[in-house]
Tab-separated table of C-alpha atoms in Angstrom:
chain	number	residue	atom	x	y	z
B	1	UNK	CA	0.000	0.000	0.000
B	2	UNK	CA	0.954	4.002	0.102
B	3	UNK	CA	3.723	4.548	2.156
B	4	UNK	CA	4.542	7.291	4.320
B	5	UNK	CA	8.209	7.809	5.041
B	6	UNK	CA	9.239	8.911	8.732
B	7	UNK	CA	13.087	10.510	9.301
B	8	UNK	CA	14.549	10.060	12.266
B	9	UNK	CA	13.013	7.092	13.886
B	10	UNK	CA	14.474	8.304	17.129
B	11	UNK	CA	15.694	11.566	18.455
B	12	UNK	CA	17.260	12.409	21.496
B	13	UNK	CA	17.930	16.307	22.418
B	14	UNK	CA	18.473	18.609	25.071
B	15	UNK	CA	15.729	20.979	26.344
B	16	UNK	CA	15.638	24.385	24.799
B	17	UNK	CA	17.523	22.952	21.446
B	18	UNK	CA	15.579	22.908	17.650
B	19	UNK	CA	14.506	19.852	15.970
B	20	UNK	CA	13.526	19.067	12.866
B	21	UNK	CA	11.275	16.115	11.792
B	22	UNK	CA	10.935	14.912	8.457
B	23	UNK	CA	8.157	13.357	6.833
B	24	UNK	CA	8.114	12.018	2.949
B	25	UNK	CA	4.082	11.564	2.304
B	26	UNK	CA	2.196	9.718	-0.386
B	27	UNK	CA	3.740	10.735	-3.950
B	28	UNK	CA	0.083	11.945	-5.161
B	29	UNK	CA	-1.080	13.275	-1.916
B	30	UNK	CA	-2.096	16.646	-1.098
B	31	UNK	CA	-3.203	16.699	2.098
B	32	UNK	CA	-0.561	16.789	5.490
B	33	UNK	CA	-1.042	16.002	8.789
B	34	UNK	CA	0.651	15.932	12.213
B	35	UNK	CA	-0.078	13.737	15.212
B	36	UNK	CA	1.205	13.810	18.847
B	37	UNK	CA	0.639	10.276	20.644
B	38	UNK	CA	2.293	9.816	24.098
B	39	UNK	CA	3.178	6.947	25.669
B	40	UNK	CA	0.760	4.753	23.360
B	41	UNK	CA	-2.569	6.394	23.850
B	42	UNK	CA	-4.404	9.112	21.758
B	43	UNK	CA	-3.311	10.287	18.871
B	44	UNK	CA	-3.383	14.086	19.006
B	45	UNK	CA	-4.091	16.166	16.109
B	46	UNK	CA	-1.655	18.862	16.254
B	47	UNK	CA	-1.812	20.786	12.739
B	48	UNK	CA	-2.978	20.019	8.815
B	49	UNK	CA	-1.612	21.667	6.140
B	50	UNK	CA	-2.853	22.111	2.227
B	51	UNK	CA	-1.245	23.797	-0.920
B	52	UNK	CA	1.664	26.042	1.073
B	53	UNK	CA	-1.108	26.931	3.595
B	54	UNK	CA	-1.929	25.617	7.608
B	55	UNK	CA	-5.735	24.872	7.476
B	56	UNK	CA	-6.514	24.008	10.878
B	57	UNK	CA	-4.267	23.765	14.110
B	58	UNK	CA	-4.900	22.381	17.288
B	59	UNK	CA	-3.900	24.414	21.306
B	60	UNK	CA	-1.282	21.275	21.688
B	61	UNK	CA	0.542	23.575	17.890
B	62	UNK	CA	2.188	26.035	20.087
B	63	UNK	CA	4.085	28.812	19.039
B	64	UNK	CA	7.597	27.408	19.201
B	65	UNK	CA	5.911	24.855	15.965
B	66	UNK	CA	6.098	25.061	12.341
B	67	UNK	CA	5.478	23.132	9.642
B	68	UNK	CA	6.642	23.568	5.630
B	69	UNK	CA	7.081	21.913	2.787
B	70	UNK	CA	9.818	23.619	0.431
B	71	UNK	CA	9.249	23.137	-3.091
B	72	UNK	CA	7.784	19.771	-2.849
B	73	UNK	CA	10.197	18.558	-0.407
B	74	UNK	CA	9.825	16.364	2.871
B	75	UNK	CA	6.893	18.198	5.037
B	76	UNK	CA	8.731	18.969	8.239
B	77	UNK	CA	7.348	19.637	12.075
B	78	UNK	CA	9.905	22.166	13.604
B	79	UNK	CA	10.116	22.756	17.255
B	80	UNK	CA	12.157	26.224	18.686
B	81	UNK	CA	12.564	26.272	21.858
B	82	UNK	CA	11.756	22.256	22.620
B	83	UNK	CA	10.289	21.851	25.836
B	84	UNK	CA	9.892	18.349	28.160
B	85	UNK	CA	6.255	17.626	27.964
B	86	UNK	CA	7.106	17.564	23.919
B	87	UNK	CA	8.521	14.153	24.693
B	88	UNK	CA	6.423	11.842	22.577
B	89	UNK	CA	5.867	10.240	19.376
B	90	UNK	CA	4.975	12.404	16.429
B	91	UNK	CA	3.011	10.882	13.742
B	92	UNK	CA	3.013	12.537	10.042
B	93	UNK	CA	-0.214	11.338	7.925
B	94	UNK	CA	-0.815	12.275	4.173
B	95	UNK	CA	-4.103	11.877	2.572
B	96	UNK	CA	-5.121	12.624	-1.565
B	97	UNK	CA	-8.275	14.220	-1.106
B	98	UNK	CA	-11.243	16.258	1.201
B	99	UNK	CA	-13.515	14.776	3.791
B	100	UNK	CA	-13.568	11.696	2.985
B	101	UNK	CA	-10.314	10.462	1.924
B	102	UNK	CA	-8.274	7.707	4.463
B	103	UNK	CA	-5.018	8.719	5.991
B	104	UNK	CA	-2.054	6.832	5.307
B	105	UNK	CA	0.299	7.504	8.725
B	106	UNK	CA	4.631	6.771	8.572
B	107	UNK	CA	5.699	4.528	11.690
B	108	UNK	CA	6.250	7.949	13.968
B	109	UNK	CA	9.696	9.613	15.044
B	110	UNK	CA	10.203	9.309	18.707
B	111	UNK	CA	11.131	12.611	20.350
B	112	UNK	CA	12.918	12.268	24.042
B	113	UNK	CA	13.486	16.150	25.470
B	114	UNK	CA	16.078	15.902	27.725
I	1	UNK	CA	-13.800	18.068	25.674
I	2	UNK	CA	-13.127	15.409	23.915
I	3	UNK	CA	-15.107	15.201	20.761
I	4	UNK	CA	-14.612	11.150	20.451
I	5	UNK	CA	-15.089	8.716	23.104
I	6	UNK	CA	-14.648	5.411	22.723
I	7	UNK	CA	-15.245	2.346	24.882
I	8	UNK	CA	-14.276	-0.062	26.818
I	9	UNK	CA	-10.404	0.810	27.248
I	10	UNK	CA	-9.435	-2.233	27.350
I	11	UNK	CA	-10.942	-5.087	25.787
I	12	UNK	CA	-10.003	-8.850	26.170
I	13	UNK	CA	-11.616	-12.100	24.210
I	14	UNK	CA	-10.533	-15.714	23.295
I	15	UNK	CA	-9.149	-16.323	20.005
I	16	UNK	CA	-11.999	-17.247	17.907
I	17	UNK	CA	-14.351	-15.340	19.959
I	18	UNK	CA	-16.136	-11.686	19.306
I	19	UNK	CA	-14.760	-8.411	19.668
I	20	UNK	CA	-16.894	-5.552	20.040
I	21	UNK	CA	-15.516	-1.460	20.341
I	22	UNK	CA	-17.850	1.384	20.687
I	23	UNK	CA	-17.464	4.929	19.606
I	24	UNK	CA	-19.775	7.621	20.316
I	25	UNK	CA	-19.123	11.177	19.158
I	26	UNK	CA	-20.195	14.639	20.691
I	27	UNK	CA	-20.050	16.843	18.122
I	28	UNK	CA	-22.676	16.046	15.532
I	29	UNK	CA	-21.055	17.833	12.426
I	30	UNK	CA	-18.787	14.580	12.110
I	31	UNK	CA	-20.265	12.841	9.199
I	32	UNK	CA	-17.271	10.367	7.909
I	33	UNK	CA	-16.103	7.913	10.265
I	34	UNK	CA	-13.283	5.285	10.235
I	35	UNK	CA	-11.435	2.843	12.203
I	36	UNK	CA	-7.556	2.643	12.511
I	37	UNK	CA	-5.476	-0.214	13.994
I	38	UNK	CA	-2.169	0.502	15.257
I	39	UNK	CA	0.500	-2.494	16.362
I	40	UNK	CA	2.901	-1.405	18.668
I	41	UNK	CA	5.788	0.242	17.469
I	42	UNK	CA	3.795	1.243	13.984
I	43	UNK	CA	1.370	4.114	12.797
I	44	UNK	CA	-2.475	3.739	12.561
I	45	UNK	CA	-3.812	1.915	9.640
I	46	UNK	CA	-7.436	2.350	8.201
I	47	UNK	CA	-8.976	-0.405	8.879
I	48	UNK	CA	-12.102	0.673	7.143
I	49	UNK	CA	-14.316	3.494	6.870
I	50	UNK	CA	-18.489	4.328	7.097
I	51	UNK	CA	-19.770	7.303	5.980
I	52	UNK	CA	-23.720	6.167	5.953
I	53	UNK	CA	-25.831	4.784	8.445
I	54	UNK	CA	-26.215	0.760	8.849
I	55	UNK	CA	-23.735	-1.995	8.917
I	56	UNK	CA	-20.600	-2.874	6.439
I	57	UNK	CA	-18.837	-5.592	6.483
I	58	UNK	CA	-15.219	-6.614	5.265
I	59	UNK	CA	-14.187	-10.156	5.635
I	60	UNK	CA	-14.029	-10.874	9.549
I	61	UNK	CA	-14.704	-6.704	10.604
I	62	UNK	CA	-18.639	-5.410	10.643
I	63	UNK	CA	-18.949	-1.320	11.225
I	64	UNK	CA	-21.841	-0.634	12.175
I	65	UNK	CA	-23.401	3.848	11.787
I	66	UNK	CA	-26.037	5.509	13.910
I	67	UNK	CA	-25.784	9.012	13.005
I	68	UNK	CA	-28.378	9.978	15.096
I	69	UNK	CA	-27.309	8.820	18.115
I	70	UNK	CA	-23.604	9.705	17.015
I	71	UNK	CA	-22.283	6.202	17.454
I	72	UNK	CA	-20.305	3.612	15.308
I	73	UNK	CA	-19.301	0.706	16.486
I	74	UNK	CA	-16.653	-2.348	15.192
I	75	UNK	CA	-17.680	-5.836	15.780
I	76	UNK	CA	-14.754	-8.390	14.766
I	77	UNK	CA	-15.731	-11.732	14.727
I	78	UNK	CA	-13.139	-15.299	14.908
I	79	UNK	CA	-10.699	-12.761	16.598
I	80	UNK	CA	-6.787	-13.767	16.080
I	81	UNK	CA	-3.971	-13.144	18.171
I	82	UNK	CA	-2.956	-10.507	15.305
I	83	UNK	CA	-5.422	-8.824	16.078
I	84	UNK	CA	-4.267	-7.566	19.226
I	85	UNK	CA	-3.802	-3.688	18.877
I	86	UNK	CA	-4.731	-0.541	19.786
I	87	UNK	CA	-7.797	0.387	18.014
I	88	UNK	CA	-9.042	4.270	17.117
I	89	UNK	CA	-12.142	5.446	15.910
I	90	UNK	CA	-11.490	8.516	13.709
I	91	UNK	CA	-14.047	11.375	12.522
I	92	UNK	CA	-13.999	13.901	10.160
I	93	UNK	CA	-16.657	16.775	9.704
I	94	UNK	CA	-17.882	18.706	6.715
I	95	UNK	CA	-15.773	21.822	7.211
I	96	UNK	CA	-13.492	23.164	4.916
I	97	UNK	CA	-10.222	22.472	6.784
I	98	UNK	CA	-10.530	18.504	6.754
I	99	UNK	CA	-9.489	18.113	10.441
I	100	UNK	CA	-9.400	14.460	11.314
I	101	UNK	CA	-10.668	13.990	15.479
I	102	UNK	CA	-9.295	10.745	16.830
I	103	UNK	CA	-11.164	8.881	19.704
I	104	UNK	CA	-9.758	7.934	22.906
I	105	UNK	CA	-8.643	4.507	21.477
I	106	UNK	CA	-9.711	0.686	22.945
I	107	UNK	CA	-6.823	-2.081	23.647
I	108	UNK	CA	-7.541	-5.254	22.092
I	109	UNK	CA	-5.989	-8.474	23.292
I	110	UNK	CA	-6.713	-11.570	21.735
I	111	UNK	CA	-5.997	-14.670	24.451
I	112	UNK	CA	-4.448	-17.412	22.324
């Protein structure tokens, strides 16, 4: 099936540093997605994002996130200052259409804040 | 407030035997529903979706919509051991900004 690319796996930094996670979605898909899930429980929505834009973000997409996606490029989830309680696994999703299209989720980069 | 409960929060049968998760939503603008399966150590997977009310079945899973009551349930019948996982309902209104809400989630685990 679709596959949906997740770089790093892990990542291990110290509190107050930036990271950068990478996601490579669905070829054809237009649709992004990010997804907080800690310690194997709810997934979160955090933020989706459509044609260059943010379309809807959730109160756990505080202001030290960002997401992009240069040209095409892997969509990223960018964290400045990173914080302890953003310890968990982040989930990228890509779907091809509106409403009622199925997401297609990578296997998650795990985040330890240090 | 969360917009997508889901019950029990655990759930455990025999292999062989019948497993049934609940969903019930608050927010009645939700009109497309699915359920996701995640293994441990791996992302969700659709599992399959319902967008009308009734029952549909796919091989050994049975969804099953009330959209007036806001609840969709999964029934899986002759349970497996592989089919121990963490399962999510997922909803997804109308709006323009295609916002997917995912439930609390139910733990499956299939007794060999």
């Amino acid at each position: 099936g679709p596959k949906v690319l997740q770089i790093p796996s892990h990542q291990i930094i110290d509190m107050g540093q930036m990271v950068t996670l990478n996601c490579d979605p669905v070829s054809n898909h237009l649709y992004f997605y990010w997804y907080k899930q800690i310690l194997g429980q709810q997934m979160e929505f955090l933020v989706n994002f459509y044609n260059g834009k943010v379309m809807e973000k959730s109160k756990l997409f505080k202001d030290q996130f960002s997401v992009e996606r240069p040209d095409g490029s892997y969509f990223t989830l960018k964290i400045q200052p990173t914080a302890l309680e953003d310890s968990a696994v982040y989930f990228c999703a890509s779907s091809s259409g509106t409403h009622a299209e199925t997401l297609y989720f990578g296997s998650g980069t795990r985040l330890t804040v240090l | 407030q969360q917009k997508v409960q889901q019950s029990p929060e655990s759930l455990s049968v025999p292999e062989g035997g019948m497993a049934s998760l609940n969903c019930t939503s608050s927010d009645r603008n939700f009109q497309y529903f699915w359920w996701y399966r995640q293994h441990s150590g791996e992302g969700p997977k659709a599992l399959m979706s319902i967008f009308s009310d009734g029952d549909k079945k796919e091989g050994r899973f049975t969804a099953h919509l009330n959209k007036a009551s806001l609840h969709v349930s999964l029934h899986i019948r002759d349970s497996q051991p592989s089919d121990s996982a963490l399962y999510f309902c997922a909803a997804s209104d109308t709006s323009n900004t295609n916002k997917v809400v995912f439930g609390t989630g139910t733990r499956l685990q299939v007794l060999p």
